[in-house]
Tab-separated table of C-alpha atoms and ligand atoms in Angstrom:
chain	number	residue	atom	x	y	z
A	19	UNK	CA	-100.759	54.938	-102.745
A	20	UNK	CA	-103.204	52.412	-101.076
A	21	UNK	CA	-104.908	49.930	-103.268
A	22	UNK	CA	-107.755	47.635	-102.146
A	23	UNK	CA	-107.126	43.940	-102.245
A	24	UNK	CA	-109.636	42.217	-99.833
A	25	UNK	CA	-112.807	44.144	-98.754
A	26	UNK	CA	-114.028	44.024	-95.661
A	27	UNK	CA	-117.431	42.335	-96.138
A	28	UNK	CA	-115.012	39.488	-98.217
A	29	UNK	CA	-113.250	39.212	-94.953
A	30	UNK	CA	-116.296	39.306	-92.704
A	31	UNK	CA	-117.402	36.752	-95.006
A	32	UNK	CA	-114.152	34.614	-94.621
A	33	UNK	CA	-113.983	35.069	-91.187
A	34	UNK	CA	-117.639	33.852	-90.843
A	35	UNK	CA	-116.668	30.524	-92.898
A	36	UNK	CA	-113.469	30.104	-91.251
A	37	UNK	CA	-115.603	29.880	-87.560
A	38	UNK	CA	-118.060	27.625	-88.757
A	39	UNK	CA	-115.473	25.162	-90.151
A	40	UNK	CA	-113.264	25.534	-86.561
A	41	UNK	CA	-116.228	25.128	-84.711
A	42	UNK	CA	-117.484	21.690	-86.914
A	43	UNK	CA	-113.327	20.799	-85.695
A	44	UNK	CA	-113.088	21.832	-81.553
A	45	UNK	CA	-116.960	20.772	-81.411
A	46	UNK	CA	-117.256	19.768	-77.594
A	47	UNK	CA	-113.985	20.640	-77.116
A	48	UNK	CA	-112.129	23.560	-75.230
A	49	UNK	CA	-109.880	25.691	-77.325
A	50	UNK	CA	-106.768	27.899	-76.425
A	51	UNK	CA	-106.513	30.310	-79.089
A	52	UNK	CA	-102.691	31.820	-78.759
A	53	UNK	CA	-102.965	35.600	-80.798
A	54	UNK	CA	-99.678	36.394	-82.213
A	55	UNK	CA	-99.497	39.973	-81.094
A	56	UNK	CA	-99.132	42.340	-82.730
A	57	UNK	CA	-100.714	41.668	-85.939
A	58	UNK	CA	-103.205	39.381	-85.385
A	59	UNK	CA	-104.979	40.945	-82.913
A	60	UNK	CA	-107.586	42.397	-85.241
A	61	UNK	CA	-108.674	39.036	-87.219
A	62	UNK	CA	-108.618	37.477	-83.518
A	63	UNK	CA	-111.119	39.328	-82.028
A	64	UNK	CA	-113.256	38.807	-85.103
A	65	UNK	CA	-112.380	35.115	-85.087
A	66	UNK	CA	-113.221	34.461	-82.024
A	67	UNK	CA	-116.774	35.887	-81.952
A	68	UNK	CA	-117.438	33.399	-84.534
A	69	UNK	CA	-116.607	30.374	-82.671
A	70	UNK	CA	-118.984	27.805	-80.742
A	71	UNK	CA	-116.933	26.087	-78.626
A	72	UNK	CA	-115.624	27.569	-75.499
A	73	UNK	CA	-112.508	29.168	-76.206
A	74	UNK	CA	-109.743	31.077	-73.635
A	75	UNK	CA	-107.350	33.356	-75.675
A	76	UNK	CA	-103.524	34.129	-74.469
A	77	UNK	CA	-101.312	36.013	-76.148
A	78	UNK	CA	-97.580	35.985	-77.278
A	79	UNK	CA	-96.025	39.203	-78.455
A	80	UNK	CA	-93.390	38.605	-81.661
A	81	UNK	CA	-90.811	40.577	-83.233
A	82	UNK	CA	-90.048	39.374	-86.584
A	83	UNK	CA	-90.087	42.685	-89.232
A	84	UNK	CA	-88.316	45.827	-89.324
A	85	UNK	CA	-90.281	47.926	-91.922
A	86	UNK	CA	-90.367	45.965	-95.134
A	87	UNK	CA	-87.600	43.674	-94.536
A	88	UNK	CA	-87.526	40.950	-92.456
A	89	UNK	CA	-84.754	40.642	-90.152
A	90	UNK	CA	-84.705	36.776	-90.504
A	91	UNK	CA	-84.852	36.828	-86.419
A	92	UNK	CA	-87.606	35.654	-84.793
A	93	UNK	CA	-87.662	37.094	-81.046
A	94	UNK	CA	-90.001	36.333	-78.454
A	95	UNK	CA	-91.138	39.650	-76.279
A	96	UNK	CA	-93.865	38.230	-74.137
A	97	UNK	CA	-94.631	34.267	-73.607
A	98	UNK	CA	-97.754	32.859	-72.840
A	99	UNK	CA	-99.401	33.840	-69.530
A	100	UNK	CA	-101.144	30.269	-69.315
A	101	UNK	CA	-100.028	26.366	-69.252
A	102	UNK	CA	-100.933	24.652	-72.691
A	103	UNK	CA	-99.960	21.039	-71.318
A	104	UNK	CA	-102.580	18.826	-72.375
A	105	UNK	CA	-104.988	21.745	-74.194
A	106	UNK	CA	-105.548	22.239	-77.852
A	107	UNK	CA	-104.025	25.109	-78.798
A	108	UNK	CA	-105.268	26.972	-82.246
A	109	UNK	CA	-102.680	29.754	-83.284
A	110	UNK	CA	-104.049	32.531	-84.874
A	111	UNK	CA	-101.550	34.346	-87.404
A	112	UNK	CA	-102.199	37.587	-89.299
A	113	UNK	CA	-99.710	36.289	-92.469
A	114	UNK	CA	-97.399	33.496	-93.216
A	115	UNK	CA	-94.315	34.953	-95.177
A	116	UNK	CA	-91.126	32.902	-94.890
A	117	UNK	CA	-92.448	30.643	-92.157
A	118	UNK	CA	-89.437	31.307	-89.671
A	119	UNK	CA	-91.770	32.773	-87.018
A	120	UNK	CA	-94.713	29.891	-87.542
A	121	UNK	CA	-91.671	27.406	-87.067
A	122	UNK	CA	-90.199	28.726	-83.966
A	123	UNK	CA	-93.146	29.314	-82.213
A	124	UNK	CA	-94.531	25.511	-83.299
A	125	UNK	CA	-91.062	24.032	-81.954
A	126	UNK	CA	-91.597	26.201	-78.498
A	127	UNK	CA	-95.273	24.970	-78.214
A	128	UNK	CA	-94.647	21.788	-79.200
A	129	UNK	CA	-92.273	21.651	-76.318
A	130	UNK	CA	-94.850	22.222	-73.672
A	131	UNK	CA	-96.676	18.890	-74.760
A	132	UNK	CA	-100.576	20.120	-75.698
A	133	UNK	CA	-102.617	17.826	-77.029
A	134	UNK	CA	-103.107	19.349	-79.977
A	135	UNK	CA	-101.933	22.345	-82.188
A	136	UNK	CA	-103.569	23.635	-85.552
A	137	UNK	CA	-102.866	27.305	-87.712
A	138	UNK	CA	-105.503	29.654	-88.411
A	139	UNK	CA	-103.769	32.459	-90.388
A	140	UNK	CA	-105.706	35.161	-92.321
A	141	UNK	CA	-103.120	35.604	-95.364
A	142	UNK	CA	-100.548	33.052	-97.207
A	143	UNK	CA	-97.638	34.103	-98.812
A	144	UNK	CA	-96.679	30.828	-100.086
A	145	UNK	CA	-94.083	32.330	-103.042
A	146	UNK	CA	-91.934	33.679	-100.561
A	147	UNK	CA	-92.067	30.216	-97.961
A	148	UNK	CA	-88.164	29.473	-96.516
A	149	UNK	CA	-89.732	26.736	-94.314
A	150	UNK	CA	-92.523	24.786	-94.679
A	151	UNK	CA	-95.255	24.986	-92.357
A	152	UNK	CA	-98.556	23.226	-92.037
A	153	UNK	CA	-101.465	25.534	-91.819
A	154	UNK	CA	-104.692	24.092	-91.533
A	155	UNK	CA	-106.826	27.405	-91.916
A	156	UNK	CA	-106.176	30.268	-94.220
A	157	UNK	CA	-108.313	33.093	-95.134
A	158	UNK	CA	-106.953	34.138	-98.166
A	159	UNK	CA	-103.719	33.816	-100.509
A	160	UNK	CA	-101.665	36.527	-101.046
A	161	UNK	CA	-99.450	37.347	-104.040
A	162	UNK	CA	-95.430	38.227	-102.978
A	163	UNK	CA	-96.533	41.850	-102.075
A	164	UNK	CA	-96.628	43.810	-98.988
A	165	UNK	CA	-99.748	43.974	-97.560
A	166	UNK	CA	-101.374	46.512	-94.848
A	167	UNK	CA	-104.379	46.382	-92.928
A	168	UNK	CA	-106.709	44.711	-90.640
A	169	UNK	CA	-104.471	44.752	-88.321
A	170	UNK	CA	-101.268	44.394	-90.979
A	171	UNK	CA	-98.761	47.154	-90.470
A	172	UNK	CA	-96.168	49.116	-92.361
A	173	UNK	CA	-93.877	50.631	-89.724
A	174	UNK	CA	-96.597	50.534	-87.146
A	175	UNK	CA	-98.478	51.950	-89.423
A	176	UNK	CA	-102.311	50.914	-91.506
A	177	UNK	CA	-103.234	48.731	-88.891
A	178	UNK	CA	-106.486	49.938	-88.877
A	179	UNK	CA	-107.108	49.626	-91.861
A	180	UNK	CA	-111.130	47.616	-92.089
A	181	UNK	CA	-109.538	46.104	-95.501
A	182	UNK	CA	-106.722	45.030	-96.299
A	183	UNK	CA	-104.544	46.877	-99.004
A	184	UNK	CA	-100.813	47.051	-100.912
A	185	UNK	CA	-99.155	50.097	-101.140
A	186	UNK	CA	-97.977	50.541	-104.354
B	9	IMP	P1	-92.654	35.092	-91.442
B	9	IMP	O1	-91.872	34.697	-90.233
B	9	IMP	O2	-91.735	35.529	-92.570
B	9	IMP	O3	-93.619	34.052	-91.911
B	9	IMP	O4	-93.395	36.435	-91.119
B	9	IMP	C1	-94.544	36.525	-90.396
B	9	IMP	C2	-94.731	37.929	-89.903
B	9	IMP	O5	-94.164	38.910	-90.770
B	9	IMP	C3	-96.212	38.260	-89.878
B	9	IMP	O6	-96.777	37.893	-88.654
B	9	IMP	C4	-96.222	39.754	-90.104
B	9	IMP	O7	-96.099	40.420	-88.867
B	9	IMP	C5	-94.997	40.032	-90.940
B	9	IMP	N1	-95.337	40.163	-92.381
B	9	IMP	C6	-95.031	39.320	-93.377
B	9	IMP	N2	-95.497	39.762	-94.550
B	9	IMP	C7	-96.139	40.916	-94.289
B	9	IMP	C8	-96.866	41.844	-95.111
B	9	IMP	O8	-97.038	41.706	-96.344
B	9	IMP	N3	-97.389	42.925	-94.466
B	9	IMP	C9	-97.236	43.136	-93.119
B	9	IMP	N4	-96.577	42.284	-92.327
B	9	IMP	C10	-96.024	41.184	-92.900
């Protein structure tokens, strides 16, 4: 069964604050927003029609999950299509879990020398953290349950989903 955590006007809500505090940040600024595909594809396109400052999005595609479990492998499908050098790159998450795919993808970006590189993830899961990672926007916290929706899957599946649930 499907039970309701976050509503969809809370996240429209969210969403709405979340632009207006990353536009006060990148104001005059351009911003490269990299969409972790394919989760976050849904709180993206929201996202980004709430931002002021001109923004280009790319998009990397990564594996992490097989059904509930995580794998504990972070693998990179697609890269980036654009050069970051010297850009301010905003990566926008769908959930932090253990941190392992935050971390590898910060190292990789890191590597390409932007200027700057910040987190906007919709959901923490702090309780179940293996690494630590810096996130400097977060939507909401999230207990250590599996979530689905807006854009979330289980096995593919939920993603479309305009709230976001837990099966239970
Ligand atoms: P991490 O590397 O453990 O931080 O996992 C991050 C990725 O795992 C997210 O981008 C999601 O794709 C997936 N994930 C973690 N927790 C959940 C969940 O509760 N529901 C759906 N996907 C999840």
């Amino acid at each position: 069964m499907l039970k309701e955590l976050i509503s969809s006007r809370k996240i429209k809500n969210r969403v709405a604050e979340l632009g207006r505090e990353i536009s006060t940040a990148y104001a005059g600024k351009e911003i490269v927003m990299v969409v972790l595909l394919r989760g976050s594809f849904v709180f993206a396109a929201d996202l980004i029609r709430v931002l002021e400052p001109e923004t280009v999005v790319d998009f990397m595609v990564v594996s992490s999950y097989q059904g509930e479990n995580t794998s504990g492998e972070v693998r990179i499908l697609k890269d980036l299509a654009d050069n970051i050098h010297g850009r301010h790159i905003l990566i926008v998450e769908d959930i932090v879990d253990t941190g392992l795919t935050l971390n590898k993808i910060l190292t990789l970006l890191q590597s390409r020398s932007p200027q700057s590189i910040a987190i906007c993830s919709m959901l923490n899961k702090p309780s179940r953290r293996i690494q630590p990672v810096d996130l400097q926007y977060v939507g909401f916290e999230v207990e250590d349950q599996f979530v689905v929706g807006y854009g979330l899957d289980m096995d593919q599946k939920y993603r479309q989903l305009p709230y976001i649930g837990e099966l239970v």
